[in-house]
XYZ file of C-alpha atoms in Angstrom:
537
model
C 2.733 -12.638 -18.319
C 5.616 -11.310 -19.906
C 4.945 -9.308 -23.338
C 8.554 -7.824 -23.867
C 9.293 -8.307 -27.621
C 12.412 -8.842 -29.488
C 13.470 -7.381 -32.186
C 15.993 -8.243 -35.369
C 17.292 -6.093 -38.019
C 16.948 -4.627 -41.082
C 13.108 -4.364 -40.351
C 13.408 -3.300 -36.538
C 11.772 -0.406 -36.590
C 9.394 -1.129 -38.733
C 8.196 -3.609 -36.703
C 8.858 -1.927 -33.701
C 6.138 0.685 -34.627
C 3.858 -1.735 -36.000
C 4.032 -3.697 -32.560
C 3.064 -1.077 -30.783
C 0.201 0.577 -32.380
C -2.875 -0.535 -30.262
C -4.157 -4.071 -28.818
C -5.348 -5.225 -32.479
C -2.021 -4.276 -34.403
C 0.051 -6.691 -32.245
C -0.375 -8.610 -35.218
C 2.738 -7.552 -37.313
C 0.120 -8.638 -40.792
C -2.795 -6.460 -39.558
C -3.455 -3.764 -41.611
C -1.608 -0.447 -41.227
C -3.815 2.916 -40.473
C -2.563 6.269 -42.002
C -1.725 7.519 -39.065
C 0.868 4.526 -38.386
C 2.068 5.290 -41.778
C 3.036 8.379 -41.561
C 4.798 8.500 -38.843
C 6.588 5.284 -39.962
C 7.714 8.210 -43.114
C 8.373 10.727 -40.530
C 10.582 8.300 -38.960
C 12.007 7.019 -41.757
C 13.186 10.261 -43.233
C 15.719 11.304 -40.728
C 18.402 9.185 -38.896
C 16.859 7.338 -35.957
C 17.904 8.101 -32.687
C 18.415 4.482 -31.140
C 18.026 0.922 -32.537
C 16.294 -1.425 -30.022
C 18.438 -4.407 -28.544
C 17.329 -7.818 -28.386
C 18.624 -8.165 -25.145
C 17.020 -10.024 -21.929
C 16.612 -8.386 -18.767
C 16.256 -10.639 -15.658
C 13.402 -10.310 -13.207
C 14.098 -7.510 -10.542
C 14.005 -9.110 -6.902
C 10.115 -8.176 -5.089
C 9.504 -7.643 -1.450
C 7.119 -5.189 0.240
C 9.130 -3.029 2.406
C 6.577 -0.642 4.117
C 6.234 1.987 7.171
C 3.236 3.250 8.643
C 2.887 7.105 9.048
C 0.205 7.721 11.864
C -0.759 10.416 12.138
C -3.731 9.915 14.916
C -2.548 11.953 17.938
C 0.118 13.547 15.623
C 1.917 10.045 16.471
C 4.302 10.130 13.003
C 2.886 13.257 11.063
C 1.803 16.036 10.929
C 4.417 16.826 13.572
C 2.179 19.611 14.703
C -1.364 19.911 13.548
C -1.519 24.147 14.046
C 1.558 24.342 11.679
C 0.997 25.560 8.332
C 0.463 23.306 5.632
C 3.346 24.391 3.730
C 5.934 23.139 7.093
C 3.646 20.064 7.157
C 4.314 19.176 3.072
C 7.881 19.869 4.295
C 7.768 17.718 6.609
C 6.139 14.662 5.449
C 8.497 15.182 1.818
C 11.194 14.764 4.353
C 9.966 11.926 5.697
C 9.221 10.275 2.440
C 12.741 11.208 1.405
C 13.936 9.281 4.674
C 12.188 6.055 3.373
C 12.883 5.855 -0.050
C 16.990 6.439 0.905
C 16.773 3.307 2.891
C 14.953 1.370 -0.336
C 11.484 1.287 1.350
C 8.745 0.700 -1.551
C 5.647 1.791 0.080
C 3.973 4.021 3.035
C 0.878 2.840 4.723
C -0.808 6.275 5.464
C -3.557 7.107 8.427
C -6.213 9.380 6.389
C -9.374 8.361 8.917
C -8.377 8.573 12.273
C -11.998 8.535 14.227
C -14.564 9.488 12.401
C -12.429 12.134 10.862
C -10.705 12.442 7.232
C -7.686 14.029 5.588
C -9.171 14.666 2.374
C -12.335 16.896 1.506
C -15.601 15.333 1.683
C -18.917 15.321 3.038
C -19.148 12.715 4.611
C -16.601 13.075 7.747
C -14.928 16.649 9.103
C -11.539 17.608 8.487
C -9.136 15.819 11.656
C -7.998 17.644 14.210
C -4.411 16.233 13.668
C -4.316 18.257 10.150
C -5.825 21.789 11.124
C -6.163 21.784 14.712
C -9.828 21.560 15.070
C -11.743 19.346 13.704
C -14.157 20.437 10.905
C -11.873 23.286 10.259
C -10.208 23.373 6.551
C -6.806 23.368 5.731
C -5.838 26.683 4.504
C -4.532 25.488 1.311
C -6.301 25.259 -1.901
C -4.654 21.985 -2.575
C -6.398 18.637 -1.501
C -4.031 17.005 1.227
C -4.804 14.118 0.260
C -3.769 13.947 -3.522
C -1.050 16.104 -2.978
C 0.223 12.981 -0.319
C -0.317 10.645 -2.735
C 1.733 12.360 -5.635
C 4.465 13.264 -3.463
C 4.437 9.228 -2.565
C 4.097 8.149 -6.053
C 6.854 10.991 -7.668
C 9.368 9.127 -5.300
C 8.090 5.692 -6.510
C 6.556 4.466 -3.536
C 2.856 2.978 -3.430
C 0.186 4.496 -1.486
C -1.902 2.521 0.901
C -4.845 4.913 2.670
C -4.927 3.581 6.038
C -8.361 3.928 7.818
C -10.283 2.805 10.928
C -13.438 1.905 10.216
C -15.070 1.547 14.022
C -13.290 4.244 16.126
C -15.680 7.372 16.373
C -13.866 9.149 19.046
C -10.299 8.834 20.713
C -11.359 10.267 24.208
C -15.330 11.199 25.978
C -14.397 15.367 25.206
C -17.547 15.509 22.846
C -17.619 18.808 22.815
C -14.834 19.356 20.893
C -16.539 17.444 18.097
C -17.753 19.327 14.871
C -21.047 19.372 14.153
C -20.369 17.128 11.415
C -19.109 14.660 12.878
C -21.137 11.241 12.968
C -21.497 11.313 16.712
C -23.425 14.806 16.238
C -25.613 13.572 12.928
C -25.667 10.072 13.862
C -25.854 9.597 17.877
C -28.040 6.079 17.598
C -24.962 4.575 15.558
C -22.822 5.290 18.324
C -21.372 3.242 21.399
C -19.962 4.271 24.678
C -17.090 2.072 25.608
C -14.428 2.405 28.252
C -12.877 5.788 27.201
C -14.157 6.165 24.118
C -17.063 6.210 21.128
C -17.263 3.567 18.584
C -19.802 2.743 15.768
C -21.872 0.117 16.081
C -20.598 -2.819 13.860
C -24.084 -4.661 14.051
C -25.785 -1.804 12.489
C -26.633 -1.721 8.570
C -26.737 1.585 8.868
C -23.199 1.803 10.007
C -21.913 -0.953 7.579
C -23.687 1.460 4.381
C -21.588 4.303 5.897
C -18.370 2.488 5.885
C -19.020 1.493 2.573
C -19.821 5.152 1.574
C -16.862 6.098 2.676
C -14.373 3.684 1.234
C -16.267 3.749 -1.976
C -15.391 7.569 -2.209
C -11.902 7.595 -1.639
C -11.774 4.335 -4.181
C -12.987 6.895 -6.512
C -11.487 10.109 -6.288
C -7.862 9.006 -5.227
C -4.768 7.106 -7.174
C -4.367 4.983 -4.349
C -2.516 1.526 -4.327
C -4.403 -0.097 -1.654
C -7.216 0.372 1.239
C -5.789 -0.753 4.288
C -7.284 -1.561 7.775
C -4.770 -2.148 11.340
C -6.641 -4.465 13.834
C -9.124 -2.155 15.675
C -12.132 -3.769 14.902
C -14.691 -4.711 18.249
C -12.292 -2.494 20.487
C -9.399 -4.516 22.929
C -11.714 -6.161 26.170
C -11.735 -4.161 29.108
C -11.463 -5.684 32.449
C -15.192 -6.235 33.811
C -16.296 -4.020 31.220
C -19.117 -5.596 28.475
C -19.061 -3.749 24.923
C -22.832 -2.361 24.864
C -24.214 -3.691 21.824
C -27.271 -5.418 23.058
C -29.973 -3.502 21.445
C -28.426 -4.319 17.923
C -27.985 -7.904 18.966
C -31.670 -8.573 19.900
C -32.451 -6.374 17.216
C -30.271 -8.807 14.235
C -29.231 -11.983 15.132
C -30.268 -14.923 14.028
C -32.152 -17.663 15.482
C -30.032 -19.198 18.208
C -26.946 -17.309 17.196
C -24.838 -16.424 20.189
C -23.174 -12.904 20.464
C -20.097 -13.610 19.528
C -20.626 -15.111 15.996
C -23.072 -12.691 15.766
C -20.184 -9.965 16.064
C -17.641 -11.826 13.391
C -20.775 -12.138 11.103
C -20.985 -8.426 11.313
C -17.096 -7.831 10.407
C -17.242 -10.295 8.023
C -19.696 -8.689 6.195
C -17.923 -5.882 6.114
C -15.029 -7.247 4.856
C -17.149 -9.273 1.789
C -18.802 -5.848 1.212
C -15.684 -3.505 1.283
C -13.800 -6.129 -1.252
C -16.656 -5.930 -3.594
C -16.764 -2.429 -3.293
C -12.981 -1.673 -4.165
C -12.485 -4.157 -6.794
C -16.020 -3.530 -8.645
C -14.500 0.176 -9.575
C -10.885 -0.448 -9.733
C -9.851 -4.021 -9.472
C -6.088 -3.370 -9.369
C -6.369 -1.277 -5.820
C -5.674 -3.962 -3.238
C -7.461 -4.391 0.230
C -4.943 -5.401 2.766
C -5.687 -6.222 6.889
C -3.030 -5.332 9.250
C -4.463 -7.789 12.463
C -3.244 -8.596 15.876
C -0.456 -10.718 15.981
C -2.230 -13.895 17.185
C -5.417 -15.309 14.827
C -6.260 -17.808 18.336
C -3.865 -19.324 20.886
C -3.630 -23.555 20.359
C -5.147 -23.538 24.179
C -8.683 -22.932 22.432
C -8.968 -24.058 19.011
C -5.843 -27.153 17.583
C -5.540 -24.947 14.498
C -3.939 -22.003 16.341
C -0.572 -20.814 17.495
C 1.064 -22.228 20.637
C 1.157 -18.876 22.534
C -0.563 -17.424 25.107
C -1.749 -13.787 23.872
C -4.120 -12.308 26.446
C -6.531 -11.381 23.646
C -6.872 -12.478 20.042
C -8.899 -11.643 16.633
C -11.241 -14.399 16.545
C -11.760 -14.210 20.520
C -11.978 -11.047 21.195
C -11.664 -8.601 18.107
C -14.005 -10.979 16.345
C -11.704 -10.872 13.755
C -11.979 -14.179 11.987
C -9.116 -13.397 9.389
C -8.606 -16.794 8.623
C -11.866 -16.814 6.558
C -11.277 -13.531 4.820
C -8.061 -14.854 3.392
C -9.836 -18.560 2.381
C -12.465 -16.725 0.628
C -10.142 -13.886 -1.105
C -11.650 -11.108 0.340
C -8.286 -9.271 1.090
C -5.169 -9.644 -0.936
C -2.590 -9.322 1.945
C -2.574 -9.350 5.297
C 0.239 -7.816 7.512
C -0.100 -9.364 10.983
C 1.543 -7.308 14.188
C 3.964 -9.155 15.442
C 5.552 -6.611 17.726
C 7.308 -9.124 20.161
C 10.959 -10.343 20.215
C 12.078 -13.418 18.023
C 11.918 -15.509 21.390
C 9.140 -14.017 23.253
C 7.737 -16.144 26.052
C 4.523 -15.569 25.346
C 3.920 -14.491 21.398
C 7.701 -15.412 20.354
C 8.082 -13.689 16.888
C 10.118 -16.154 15.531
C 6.694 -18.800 16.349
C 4.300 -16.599 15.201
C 6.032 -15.849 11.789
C 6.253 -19.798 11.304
C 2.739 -19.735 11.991
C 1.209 -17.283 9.268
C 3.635 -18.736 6.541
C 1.973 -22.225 7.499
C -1.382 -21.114 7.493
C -1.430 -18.120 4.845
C -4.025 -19.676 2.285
C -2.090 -18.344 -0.875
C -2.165 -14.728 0.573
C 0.907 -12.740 1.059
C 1.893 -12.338 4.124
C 4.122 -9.279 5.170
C 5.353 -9.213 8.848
C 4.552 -6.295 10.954
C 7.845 -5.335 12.914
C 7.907 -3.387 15.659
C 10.473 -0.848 16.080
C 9.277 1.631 18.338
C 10.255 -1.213 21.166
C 13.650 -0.398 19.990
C 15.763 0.451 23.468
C 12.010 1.300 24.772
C 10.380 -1.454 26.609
C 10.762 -3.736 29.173
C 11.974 -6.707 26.925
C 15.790 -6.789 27.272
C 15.450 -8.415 23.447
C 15.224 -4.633 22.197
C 18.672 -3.037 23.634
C 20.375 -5.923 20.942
C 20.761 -3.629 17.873
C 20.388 -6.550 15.720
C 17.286 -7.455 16.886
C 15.329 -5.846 14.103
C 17.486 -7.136 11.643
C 16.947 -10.771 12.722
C 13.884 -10.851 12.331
C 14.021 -9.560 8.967
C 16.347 -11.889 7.924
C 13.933 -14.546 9.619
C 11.041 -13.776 7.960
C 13.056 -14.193 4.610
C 13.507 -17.806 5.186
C 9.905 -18.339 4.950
C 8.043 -19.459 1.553
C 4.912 -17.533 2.151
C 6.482 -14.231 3.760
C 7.032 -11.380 1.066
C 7.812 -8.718 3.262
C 7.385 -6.531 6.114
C 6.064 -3.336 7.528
C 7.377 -1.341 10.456
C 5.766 0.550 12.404
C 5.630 3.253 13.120
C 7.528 6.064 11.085
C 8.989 8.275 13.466
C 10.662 4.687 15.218
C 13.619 4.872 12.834
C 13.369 8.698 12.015
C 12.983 10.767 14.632
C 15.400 8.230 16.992
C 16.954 4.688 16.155
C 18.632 5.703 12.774
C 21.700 4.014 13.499
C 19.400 0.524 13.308
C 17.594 1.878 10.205
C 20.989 1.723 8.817
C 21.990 -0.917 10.218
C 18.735 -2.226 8.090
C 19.892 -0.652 4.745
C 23.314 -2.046 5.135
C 22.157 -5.826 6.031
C 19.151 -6.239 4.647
C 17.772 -3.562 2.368
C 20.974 -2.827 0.207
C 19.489 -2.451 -3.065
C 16.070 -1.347 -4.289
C 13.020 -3.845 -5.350
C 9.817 -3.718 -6.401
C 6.760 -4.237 -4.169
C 5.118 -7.879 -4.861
C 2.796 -8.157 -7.888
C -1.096 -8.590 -7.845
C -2.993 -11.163 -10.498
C -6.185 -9.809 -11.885
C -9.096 -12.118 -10.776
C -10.172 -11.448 -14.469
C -7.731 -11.049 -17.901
C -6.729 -7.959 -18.298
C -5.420 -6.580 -21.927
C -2.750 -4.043 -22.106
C -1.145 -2.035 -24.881
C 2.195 -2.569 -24.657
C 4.045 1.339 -25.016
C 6.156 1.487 -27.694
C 9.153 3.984 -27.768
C 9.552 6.157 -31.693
C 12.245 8.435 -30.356
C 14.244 10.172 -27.711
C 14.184 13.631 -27.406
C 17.062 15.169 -25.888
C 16.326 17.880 -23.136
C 19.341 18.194 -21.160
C 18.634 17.385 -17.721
C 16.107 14.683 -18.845
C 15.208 12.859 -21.919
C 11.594 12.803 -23.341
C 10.263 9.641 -24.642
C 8.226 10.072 -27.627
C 5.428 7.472 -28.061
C 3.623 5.288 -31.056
C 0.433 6.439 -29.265
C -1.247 7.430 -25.852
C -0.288 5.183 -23.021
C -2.415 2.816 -21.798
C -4.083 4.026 -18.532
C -3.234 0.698 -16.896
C 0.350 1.666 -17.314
C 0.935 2.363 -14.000
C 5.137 3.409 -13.810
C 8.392 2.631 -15.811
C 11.867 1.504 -14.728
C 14.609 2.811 -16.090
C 18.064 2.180 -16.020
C 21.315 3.304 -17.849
C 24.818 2.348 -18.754
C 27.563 1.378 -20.924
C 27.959 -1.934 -20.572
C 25.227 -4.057 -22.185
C 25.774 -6.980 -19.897
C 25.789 -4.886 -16.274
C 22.935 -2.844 -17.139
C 20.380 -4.889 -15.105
C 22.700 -3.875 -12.248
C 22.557 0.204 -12.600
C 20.522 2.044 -10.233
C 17.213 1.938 -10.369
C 14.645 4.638 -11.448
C 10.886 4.764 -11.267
C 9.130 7.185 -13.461
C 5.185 7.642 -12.268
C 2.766 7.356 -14.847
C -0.436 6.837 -12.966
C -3.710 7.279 -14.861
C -2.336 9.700 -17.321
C -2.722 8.998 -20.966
C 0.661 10.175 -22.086
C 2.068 10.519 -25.583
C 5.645 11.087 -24.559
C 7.285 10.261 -20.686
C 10.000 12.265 -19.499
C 12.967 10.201 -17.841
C 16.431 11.118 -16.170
C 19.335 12.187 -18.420
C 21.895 8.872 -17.629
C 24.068 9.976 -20.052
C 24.484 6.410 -21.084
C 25.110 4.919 -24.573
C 22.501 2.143 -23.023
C 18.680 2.305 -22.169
C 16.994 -0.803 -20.299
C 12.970 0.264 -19.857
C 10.784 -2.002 -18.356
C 6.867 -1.278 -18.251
C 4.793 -1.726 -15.457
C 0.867 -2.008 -15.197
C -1.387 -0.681 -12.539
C -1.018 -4.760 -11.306
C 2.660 -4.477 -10.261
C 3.324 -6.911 -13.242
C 6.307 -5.987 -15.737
C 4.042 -5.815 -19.408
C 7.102 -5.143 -21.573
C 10.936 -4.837 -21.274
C 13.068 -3.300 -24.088
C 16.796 -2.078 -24.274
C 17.815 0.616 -26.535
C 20.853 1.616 -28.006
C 21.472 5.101 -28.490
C 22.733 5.739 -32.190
C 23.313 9.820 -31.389
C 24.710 11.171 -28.038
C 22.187 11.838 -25.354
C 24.351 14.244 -24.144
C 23.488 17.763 -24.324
């Protein structure tokens, strides 16, 4: 839906403060309020500071471009968990910094590890990868967690809290467990398996929890998204049967065999945690991050011709297939960590596959980068191996991007191939694809009454409070009317904030091209002003 408005002279800015003055007064015949009035006078009264341009601004070019920052086992960040938190912000605004300079658009952040949280709550003790032992608080009076997300959302990247829902533990040392922890509070929910502790996914119990849990952070955070990777029933072990037979006997149904009793019991989970998010904010998406292989075409005609050792529907009992037939997720980023011509799981194959069979989700590719001159495929010492299958995944009509993983891949080694990646392939910024509302949404389109000069940055003074689904604005400057849509790129964070006036960079330009963006990625309104006085100091 595109609402941006056009303006002609002599009555401009008369209508252009009509337009703008709530849902209702679209209508440039509605009746005007007082309050319009007046400052309609106030405007009136002293020479305006820019005339608005009935000029068209082309759509700006979309494409997730995402990194996951682990921070389980202190993989990507913190890079220590007993430094303090002010080195740790420093650290992770440096890493931030690192993506957004190569034109990333979003970070897919690890908040629930096992068991464990980032952020304050009662219902999980602090990780040990923040403070050093878990249960023990961050000695800050900040939350970590909204602190993250601001520093994300102040560089214009979107925020995805990454969590794993089954994972308890991450090794038998129970001991070092708080006394909060589920395994303490909880023991009957939990599982022994291999070497480690997982929920029980066929409890209701444990499904109430999860939805606790995600319902919380839904609530108290500006996130963009909720985002799972593909631990679900933990990876087979050789000889080694996941002991869940007490909740089997306990729930199946009738005649239902063990494993479709398990997929039922993700699937569920899925249905419930997609209700959950969008009843209490529909615009925060729920993306899946699965194993790179739904089934191989040995066991079912509908699935890839590879030959993974395990799958999702097999042995994950991961049937991701449904969830994105039914619209339970809104976009799923499949691992497909292999080489474009793999023997077994060839990326190039596997990318071919999820376009083909993508049900009218997007589908962003999950590279692989930490293989990069690390692993026994002799298809990672080619620098351009990366970058191919970038380019690859491109070609594709269903593929809208990718994710890499993980962070410290192309930041703590490989840089020369991250900019290799900026110079081939992610050369100018872009904007993260857009979401539809299941239901219509109405927006108040902002309108702009005048600029306020303030040396380093201008102020934009509004008709009225923005509209919290206003989620950011883009705003670019120049001289030349017809190259504008070319100038860099800058995204000012709104959020939920009901702002009369939005502070933007000082371009020095004698141009202004602003385009509004709601909480749905879509572009609401675009407008280009012309600056009748200097916006120089």
């Amino acid at each position: 839906m595109n609402l941006a408005l056009k303006f002609t002279a002599p009555f401009l800015l008369l209508l252009f403060v009509w337009a703008g003055s709530s849902a209702q007064e679209l209508d440039p015949l509605a009746p005007k309020t007082s309050a319009t009035e007046s400052k309609i006078n106030a405007i009136e009264s002293r020479e305006a500071s820019f005339v608005t341009i009935p000029h068209s601004l082309p759509d700006i070019p979309r494409e997730f471009r995402g990194v996951w920052i682990a921070t389980v086992s202190n993989i990507d960040w913190p890079l220590s968990p007993t430094d303090p938190w002010e080195k740790q912000k420093k650290d992770y605004l440096a890493l931030l910094d690192y993506y957004k300079g190569l034109h990333f658009n979003a970070v897919i952040v690890q908040i629930r590890t096992a068991g464990d949280a980032f952020y304050p709550t009662d219902l999980a003790p602090w990780s040990k990868y923040l403070t050093g032992q878990q249960g023990t608080a961050p000695k800050t009076p900040e939350d970590p967690l909204a602190w993250m997300i601001d520093a994300a959302h102040q560089r214009g990247l979107e925020f995805h809290a990454w969590l794993n829902p089954y994972r308890a533990t991450m090794d038998l040392n129970t001991a070092a467990l708080s006394p909060k922890h589920d395994f303490n509070t909880h023991r009957k929910w939990m599982l022994k398996y291999s070497t480690k502790w997982y929920y029980d996914p066929g409890l209701p119990e444990v499904k109430a929890h999860l939805l606790q849990i995600i319902d919380e952070v839904v609530e108290n955070y500006d996130i963009d998204a909720i985002h799972f990777d593909d631990y679900f029933y933990p990876y087979r072990e050789p000889n080694l049967e996941f002991p869940d037979q007490a909740s089997y006997a306990a729930y199946k149904k009738p005649g239902q065999s063990k494993d479709d009793w398990r997929r039922q019991n993700v699937d569920e989970l899925i249905l419930a945690l997609s209700q959950t998010i969008k009843s209490k904010k529909p615009w925060v998406q729920f993306g899946i991050s699965p194993f790179g292989v739904w089934r191989n075409k040995s066991k079912d005609p509908k699935g890839s011709p590879t030959q993974a050792g395990q799958t999702n529907y097999d042995d994950l009992f991961a049937d991701v297939l449904l969830w994105m037939k039914n619209g339970w997720i809104d976009y799923l980023i499949p691992q497909l960590y292999w080489s474009m011509e793999h023997r077994l799981a060839s990326h190039r194959i596997l990318a071919d596959w999820w376009s083909n069979t993508s049900y009218g989700v997007p589908i962003y590719l999950g590279n692989g980068p930490y293989k990069i001159r690390d692993d026994s495929d002799v298809a990672w010492k080619e620098p351009k191996e990366l970058i191919s299958q970038v380019h690859y995944g491109r070609t594709l009509p269903q593929i809208q991007g990718n994710a890499f993983f993980s962070a410290k891949s192309m930041y703590q080694k490989n840089q020369d191939i991250a900019q290799l990646l900026k110079t081939e392939v992610y050369d100018r910024p872009v904007l993260p694809p857009a979401f539809e509302p299941k239901t219509p949404v109405r927006i108040s389109t902002p309108q702009v009454l005048d600029l306020q000069n303030l040396g380093s940055k201008i102020q934009l003074q509004l008709e009225k409070q923005l509209d919290p689904g206003i989620r950011y604005a883009l705003i670019q400057g120049g001289n030349d009317l017809n190259s504008i849509h070319q100038a860099p790129l800058h995204k000012v964070w709104v959020g939920s904030n009901q702002k009369s006036s939005l502070d933007i960079p000082q371009l020095n330009s004698s141009y202004l091209a602003i385009r509004w963006v709601d909480s749905y990625g879509r572009v609401i309104q675009s407008q280009v002003l012309q600056l009748t006085k200097p916006s120089r100091p």
